[in-house]
mmCIF file of C-alpha atoms and ligand atoms in Angstrom:
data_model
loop_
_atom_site.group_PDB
_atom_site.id
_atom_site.type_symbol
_atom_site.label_atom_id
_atom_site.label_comp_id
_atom_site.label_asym_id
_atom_site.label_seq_id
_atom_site.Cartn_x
_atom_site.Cartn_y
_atom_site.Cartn_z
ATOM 1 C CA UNK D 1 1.628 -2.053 -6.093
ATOM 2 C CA UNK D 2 3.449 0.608 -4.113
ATOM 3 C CA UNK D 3 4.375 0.026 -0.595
ATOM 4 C CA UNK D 4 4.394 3.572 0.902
ATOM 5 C CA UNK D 5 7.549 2.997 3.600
ATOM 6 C CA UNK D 6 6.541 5.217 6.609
ATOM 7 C CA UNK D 7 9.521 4.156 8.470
ATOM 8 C CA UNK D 8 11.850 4.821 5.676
ATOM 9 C CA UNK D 9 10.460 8.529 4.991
ATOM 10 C CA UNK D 10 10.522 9.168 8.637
ATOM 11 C CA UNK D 11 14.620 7.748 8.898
ATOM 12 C CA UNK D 12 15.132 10.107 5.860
ATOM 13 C CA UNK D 13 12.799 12.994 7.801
ATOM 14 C CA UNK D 14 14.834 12.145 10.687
ATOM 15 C CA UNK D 15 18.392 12.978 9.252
ATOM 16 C CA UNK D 16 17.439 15.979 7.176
ATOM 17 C CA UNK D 17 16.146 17.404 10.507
ATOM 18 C CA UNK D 18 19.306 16.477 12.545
ATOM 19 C CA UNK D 19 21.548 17.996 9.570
ATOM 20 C CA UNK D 20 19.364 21.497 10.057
ATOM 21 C CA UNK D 21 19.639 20.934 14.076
ATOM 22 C CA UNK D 22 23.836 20.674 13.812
ATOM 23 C CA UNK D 23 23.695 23.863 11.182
ATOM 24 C CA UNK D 24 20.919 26.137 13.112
ATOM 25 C CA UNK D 25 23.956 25.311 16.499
ATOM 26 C CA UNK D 26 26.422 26.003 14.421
ATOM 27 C CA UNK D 27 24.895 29.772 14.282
ATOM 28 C CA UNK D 28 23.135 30.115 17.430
ATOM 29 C CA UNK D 29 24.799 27.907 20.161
ATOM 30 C CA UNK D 30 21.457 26.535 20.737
ATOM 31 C CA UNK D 31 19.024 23.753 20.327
ATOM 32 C CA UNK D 32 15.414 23.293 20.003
ATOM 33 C CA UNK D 33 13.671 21.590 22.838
ATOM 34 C CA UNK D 34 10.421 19.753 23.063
ATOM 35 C CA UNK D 35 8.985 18.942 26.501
ATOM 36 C CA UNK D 36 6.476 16.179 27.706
ATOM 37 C CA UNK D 37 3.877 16.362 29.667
ATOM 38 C CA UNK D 38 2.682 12.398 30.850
ATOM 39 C CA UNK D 39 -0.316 12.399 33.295
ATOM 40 C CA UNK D 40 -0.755 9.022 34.893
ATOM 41 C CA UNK D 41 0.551 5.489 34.084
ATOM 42 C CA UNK D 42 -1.367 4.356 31.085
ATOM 43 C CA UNK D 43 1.104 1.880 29.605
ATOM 44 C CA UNK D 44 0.831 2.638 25.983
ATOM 45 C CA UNK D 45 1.186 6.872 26.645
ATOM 46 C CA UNK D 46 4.390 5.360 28.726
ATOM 47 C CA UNK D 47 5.598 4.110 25.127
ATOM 48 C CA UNK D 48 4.750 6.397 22.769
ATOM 49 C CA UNK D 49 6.528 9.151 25.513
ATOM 50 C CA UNK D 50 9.325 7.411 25.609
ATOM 51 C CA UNK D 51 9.383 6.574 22.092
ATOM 52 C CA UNK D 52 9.279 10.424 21.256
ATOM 53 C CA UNK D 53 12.071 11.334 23.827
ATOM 54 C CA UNK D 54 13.958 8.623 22.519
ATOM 55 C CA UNK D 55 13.838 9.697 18.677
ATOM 56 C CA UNK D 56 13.903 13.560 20.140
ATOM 57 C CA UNK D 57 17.409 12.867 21.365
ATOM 58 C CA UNK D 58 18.406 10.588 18.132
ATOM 59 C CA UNK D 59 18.416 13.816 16.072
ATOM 60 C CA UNK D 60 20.185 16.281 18.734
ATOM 61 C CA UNK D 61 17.448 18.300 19.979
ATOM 62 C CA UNK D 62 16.793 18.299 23.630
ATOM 63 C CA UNK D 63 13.639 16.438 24.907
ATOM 64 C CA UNK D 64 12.249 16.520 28.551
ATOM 65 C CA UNK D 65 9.502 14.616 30.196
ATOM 66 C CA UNK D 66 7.485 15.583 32.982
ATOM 67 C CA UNK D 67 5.743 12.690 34.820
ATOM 68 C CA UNK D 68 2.957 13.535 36.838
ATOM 69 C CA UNK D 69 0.618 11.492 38.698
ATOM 70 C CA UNK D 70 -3.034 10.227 38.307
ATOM 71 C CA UNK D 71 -4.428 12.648 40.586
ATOM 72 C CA UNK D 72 -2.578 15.636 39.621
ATOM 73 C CA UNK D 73 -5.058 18.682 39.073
ATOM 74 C CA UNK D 74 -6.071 20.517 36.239
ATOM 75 C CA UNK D 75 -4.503 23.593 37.611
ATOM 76 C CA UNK D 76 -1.015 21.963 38.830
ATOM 77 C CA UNK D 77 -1.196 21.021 34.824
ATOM 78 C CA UNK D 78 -1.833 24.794 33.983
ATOM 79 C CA UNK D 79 1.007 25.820 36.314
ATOM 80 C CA UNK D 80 3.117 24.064 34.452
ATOM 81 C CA UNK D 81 2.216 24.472 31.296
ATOM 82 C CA UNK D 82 2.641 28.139 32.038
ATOM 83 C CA UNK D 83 6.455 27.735 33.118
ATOM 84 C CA UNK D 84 6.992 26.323 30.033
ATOM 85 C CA UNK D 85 5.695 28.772 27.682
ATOM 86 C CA UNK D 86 7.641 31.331 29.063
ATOM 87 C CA UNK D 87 10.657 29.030 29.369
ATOM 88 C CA UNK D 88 12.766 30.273 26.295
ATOM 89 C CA UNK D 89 14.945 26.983 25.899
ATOM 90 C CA UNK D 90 11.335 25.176 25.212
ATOM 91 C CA UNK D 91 10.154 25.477 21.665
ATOM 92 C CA UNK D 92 7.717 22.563 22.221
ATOM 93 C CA UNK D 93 4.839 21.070 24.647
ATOM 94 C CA UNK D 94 3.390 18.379 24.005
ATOM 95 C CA UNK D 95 0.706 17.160 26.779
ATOM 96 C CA UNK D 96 -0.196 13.349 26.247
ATOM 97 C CA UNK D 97 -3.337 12.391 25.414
ATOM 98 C CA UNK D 98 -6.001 10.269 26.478
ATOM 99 C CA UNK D 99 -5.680 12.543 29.712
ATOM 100 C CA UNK D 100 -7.254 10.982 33.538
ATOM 101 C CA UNK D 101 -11.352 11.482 33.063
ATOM 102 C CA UNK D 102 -11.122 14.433 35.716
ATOM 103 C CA UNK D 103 -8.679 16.657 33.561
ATOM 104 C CA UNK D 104 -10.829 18.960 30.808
ATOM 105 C CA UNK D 105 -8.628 18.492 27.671
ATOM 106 C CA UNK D 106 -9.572 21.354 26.140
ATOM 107 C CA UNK D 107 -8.439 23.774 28.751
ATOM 108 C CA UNK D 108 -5.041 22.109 28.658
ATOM 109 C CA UNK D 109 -4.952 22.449 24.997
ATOM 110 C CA UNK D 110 -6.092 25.596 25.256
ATOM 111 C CA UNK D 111 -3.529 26.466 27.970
ATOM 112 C CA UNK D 112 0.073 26.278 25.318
ATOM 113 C CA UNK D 113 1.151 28.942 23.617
ATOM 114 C CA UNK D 114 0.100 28.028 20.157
ATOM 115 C CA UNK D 115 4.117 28.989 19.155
ATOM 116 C CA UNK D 116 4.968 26.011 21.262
ATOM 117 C CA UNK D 117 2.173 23.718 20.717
ATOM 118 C CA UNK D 118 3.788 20.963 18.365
ATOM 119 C CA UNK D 119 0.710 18.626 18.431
ATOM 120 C CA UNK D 120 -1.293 21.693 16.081
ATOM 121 C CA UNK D 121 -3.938 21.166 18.492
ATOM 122 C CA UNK D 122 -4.678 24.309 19.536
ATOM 123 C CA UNK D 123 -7.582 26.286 17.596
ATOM 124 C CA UNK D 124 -5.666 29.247 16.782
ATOM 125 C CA UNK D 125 -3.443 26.418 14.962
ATOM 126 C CA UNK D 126 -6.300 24.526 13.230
ATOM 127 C CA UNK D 127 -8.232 27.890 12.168
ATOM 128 C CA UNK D 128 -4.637 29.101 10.179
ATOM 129 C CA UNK D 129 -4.544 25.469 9.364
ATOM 130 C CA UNK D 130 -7.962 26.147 7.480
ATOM 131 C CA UNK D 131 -7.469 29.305 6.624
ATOM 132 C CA UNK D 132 -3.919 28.312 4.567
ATOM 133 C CA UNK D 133 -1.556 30.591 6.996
ATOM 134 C CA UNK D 134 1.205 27.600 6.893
ATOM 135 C CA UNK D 135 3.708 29.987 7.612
ATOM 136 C CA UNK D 136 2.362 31.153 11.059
ATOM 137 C CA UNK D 137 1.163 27.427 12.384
ATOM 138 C CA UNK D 138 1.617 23.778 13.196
ATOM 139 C CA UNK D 139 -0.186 21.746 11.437
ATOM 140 C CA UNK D 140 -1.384 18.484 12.985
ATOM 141 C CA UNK D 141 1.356 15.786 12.912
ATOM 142 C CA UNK D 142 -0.398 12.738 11.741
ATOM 143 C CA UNK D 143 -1.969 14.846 9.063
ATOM 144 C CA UNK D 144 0.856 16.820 7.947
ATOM 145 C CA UNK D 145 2.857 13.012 7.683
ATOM 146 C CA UNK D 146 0.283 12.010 5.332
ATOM 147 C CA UNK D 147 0.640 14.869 3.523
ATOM 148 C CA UNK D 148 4.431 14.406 3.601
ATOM 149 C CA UNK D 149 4.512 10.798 2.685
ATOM 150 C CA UNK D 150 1.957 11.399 -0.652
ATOM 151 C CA UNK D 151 4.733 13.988 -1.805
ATOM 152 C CA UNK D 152 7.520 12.158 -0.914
ATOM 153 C CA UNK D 153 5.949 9.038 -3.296
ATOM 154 C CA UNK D 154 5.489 11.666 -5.850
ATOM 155 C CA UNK D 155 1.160 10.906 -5.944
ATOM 156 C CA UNK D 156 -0.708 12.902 -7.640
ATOM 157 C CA UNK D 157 -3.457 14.275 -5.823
ATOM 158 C CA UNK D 158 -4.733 17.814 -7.498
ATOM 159 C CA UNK D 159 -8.123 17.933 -8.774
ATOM 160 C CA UNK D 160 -8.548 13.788 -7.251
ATOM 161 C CA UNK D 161 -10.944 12.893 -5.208
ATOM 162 C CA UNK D 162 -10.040 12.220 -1.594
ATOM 163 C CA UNK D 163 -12.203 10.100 0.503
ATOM 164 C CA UNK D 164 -11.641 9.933 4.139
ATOM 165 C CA UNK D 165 -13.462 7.913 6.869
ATOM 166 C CA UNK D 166 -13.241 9.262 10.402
ATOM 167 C CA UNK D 167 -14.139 12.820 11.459
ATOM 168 C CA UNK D 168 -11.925 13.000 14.567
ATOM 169 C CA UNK D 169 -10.252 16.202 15.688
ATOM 170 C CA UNK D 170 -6.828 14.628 15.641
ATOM 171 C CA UNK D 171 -6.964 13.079 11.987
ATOM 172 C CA UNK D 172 -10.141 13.075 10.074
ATOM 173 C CA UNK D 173 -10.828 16.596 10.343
ATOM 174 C CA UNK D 174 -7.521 18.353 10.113
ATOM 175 C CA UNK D 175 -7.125 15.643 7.477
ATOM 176 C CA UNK D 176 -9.980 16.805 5.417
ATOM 177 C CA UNK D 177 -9.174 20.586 5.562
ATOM 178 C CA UNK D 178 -5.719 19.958 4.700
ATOM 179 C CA UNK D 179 -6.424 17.719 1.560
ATOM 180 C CA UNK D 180 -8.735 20.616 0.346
ATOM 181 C CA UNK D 181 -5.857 23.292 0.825
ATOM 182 C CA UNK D 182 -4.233 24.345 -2.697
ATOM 183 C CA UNK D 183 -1.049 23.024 -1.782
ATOM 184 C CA UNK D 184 1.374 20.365 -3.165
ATOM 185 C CA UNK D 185 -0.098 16.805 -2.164
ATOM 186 C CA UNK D 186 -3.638 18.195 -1.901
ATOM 187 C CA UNK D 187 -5.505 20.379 -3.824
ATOM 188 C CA UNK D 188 -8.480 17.417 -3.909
ATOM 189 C CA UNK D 189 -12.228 17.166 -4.346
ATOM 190 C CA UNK D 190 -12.925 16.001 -0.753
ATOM 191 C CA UNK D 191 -15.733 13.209 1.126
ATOM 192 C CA UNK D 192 -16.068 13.114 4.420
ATOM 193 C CA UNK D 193 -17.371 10.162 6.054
ATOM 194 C CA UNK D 194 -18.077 9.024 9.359
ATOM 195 C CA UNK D 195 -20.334 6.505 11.743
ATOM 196 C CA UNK D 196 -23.848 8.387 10.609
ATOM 197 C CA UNK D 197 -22.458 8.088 6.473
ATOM 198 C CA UNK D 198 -24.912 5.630 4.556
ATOM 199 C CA UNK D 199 -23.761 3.568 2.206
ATOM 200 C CA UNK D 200 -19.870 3.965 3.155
ATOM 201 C CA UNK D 201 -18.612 1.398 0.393
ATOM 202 C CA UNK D 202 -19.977 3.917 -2.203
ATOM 203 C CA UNK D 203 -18.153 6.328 -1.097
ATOM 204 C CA UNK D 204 -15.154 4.831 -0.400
ATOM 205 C CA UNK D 205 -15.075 3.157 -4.103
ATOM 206 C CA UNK D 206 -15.465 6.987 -5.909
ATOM 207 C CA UNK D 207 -11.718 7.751 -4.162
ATOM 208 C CA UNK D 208 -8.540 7.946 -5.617
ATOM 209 C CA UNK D 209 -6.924 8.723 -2.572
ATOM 210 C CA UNK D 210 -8.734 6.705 0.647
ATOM 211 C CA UNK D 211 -7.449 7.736 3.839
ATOM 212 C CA UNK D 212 -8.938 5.849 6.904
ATOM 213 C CA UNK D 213 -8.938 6.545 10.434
ATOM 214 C CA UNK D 214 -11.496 4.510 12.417
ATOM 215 C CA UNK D 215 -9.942 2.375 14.936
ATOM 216 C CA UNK D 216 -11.541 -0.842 13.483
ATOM 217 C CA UNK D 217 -9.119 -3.982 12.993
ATOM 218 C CA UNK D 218 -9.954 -4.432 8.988
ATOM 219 C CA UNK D 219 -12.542 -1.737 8.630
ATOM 220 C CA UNK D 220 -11.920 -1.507 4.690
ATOM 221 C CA UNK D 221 -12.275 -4.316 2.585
ATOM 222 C CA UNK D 222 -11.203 -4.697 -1.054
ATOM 223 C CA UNK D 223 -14.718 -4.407 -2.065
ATOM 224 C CA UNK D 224 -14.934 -1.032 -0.220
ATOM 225 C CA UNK D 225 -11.928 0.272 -3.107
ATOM 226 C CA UNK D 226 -11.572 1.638 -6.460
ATOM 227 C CA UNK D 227 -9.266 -0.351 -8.630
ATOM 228 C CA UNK D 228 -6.153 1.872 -8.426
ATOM 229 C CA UNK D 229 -6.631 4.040 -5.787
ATOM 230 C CA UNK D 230 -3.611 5.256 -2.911
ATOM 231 C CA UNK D 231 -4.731 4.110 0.247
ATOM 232 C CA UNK D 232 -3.762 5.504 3.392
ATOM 233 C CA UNK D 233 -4.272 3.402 7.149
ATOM 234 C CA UNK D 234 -4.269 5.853 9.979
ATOM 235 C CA UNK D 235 -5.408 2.756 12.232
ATOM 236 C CA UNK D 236 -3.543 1.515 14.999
ATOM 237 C CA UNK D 237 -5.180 -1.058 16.538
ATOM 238 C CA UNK D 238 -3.961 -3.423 18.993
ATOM 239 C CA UNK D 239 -5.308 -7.191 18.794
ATOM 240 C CA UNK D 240 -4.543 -10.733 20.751
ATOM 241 C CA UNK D 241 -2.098 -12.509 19.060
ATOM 242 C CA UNK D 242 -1.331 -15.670 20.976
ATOM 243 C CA UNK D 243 2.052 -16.599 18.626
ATOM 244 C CA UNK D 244 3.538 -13.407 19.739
ATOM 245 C CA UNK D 245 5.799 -13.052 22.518
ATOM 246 C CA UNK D 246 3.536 -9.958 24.196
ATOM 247 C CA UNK D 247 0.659 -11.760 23.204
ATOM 248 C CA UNK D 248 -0.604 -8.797 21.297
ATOM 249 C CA UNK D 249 0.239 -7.026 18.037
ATOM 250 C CA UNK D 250 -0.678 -3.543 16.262
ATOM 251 C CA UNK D 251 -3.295 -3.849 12.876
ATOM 252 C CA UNK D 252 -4.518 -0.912 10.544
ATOM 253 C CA UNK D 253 -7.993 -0.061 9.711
ATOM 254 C CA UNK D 254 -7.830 -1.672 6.423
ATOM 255 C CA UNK D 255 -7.608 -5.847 5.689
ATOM 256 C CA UNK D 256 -4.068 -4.942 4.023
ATOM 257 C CA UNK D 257 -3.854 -8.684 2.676
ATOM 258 C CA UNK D 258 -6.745 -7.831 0.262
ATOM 259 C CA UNK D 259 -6.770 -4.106 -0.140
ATOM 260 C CA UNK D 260 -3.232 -4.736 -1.180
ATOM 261 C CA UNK D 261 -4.453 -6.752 -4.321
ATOM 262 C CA UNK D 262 -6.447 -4.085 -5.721
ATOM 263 C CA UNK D 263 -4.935 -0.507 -4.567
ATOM 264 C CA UNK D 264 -2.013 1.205 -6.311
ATOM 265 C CA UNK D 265 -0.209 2.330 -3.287
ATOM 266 C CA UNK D 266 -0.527 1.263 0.638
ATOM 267 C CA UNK D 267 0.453 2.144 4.070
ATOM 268 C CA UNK D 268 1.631 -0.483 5.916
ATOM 269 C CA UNK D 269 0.953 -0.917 9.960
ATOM 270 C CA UNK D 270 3.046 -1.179 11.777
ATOM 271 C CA UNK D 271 5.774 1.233 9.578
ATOM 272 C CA UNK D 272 3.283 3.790 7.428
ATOM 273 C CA UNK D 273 1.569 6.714 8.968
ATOM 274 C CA UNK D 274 3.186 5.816 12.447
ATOM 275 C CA UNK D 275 6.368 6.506 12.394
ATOM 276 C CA UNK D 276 5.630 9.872 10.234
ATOM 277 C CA UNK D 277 3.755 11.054 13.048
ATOM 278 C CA UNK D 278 6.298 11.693 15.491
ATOM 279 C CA UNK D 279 8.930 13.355 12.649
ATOM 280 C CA UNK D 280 6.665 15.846 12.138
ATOM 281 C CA UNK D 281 6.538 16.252 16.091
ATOM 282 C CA UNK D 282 10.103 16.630 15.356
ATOM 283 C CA UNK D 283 9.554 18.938 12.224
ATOM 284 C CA UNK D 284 7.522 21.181 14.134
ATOM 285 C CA UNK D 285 9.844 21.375 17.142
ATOM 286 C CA UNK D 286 12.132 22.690 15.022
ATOM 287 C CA UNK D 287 10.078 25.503 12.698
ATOM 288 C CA UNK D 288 9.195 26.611 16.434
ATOM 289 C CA UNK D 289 12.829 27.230 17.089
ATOM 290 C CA UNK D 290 13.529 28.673 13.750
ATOM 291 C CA UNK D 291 10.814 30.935 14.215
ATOM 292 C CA UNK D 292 11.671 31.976 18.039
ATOM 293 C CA UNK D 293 15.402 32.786 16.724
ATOM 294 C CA UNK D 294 14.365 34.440 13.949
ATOM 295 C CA UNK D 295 15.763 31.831 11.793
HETATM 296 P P1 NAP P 1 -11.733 8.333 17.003
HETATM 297 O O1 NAP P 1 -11.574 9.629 17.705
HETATM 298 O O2 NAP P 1 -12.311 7.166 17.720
HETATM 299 O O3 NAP P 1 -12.564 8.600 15.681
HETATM 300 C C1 NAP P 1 -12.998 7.539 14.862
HETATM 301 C C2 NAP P 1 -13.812 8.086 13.726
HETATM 302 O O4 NAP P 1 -14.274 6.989 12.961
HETATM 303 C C3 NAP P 1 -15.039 8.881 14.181
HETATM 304 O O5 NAP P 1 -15.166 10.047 13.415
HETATM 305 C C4 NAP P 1 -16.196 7.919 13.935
HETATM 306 O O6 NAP P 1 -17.396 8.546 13.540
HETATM 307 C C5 NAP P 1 -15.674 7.133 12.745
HETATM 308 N N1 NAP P 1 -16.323 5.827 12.687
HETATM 309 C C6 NAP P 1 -16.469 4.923 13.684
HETATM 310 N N2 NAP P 1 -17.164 3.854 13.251
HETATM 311 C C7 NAP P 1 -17.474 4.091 11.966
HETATM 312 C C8 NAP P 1 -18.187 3.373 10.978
HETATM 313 N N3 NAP P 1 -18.730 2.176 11.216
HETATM 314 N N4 NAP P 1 -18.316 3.916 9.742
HETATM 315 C C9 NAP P 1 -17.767 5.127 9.485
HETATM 316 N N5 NAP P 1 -17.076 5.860 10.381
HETATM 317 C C10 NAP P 1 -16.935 5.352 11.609
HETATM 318 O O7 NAP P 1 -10.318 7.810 16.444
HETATM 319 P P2 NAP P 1 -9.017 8.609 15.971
HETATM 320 O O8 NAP P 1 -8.363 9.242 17.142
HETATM 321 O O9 NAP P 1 -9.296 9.422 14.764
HETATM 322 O O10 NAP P 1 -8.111 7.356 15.550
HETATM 323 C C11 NAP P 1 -8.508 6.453 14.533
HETATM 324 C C12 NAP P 1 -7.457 5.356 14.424
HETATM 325 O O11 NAP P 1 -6.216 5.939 14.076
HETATM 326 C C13 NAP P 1 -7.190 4.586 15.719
HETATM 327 O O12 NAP P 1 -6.874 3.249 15.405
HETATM 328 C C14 NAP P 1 -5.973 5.279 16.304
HETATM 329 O O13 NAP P 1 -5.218 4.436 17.146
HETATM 330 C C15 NAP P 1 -5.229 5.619 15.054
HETATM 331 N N6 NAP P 1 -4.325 6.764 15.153
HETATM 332 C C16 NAP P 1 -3.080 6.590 14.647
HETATM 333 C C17 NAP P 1 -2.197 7.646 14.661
HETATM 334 C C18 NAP P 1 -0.854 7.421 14.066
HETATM 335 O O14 NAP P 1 0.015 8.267 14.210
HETATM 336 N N7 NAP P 1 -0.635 6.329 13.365
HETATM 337 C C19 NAP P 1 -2.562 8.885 15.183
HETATM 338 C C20 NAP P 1 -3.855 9.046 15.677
HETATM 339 C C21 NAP P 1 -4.736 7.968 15.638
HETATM 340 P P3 NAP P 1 -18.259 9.527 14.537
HETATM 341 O O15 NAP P 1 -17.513 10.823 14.540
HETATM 342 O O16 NAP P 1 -19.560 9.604 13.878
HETATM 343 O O17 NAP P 1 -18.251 8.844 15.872
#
């Protein structure tokens, strides 16, 4: 059994990019910079935000973040927003999500230039997404580090049936349209299933490559999967753990103890899709700068 090492792909992700940053100053006396946009004082946005500033900074780019509070308005958001697409030492905006209840997400999203929106949120990002213009978009991050870490392992996955579980807009479906994409690390038969699916373990046992993203501690049991199979846990799901100092710890969407016995290849959590995530934040930060200097 293969341990897919998120953490390691993302360290290796992580210099490769900081080699290009030092190289790209090297030519134009600049560096690429990703701004965040934090609305309110939800404690885990606090940590992923500073989590992303921090690793921004590890590889030399420049990384802002803009704190705003609870009760800031959708159009103070907009003003913003707008100073920073036509700010031309931002090549990234990244606007935290879950936003307050009284902010519209979609206008916000909706808001970045899709040049600077590193997330690959925006629609003009997911339609080239789906209609295979790589060249001219971001692709979403946690997708595109799945899509990473399968070619990075060297797993086959043309002509293989991928089965993924969750339909969300920020993984399942830019997940699904990506696996389907003739491309290197895709190229699959795809199954999409979600909360209304019948009969999910039937499903989940015809893939080859099972990719879940549910937010359910242990969602996918062995039974659920093929003999063989990769299997890929988006989940991130935070559960009491009295022997822990917090008193909490982070668990996938699949039991990893017995999945493990029966796939070919895993994702751990915490260390798998996680920390691939934010490197291709980082990955995208940067194309946006190559592509604003011509580069
Ligand atoms: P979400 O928006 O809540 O979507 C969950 C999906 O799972 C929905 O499509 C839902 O179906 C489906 N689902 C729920 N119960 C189901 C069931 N019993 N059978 C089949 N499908 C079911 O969640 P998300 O944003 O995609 O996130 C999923 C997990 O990934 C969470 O744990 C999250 O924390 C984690 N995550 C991790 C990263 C990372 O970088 N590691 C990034 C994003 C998310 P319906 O559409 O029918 O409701």
């Amino acid at each position: 059994m293969v341990l897919i090492d998120g953490k390691k792909v993302s360290a290796d992700l992580q210099e490769e990019l900081s080699a290009t940053i030092r190289h790209d100053r090297s030519i134009t006396g600049k560096l690429p910079g990703l701004t965040i946009i934090l609305v309110g004082q939800d404690p885990s946005s606090q940590v992923y935000v500073r989590n992303k500033a921090k690793r921004c900074k590890e590889i030399g780019m420049n990384s802002t973040v803009i704190e705003l509070p609870d009760e800031t308005t959708l159009e103070e958001i907009l003003e913003r927003i707008a100073l920073l697409n036509a700010d031309p030492e931002t090549h990234g905006i990244l606007v935290q999500q879950p936003l307050p209840p009284h902010i519209d997400e979609m206008s916000v999203t909706l808001a970045i230039d899709p040049e600077k929106d590193v997330d690959g949120f925006h629609p003009e990002n997911i339609g080239k997404m789906v209609l295979g213009h790589f060249e001219s978009c971001h692709i979403s991050c946690t997708a595109y580090g799945i899509l990473e870490l399968l070619g990075r392992y060297g797993i086959e996955t043309s002509g293989r049936h991928c089965v993924i579980v969750g339909r969300s807009n920020i993984v399942g479906k830019p997940m699904a349209n990506l696996m389907l994409q003739k491309l290197d690390s895709a190229n699959c038969t795809v199954t999409v299933c979600h909360s209304a699916s019948k009969e999910i373990a039937t499903l989940t046992r015809l893939a080859d490559i099972l990719i879940v993203a549910v937010g359910k501690p242990g969602f996918i049991t062995a039974g659920m999967v093929k003999p063989g199979a990769v299997v890929i846990d988006v989940g991130n799901n935070r559960i009491g753990d009295a022997s822990t100092k917090s008193g909490f710890r982070y668990v996938g969407d699949v039991d990893f103890d017995g999945v493990s016995t029966v796939a070919s290849a895993i994702t751990p959590v915490p260390g798998g899709v996680g920390p691939m995530t934010i490197a291709m934040l980082m990955k995208n930060t940067v194309n946006s700068f190559h592509r604003s200097n011509g580069l």
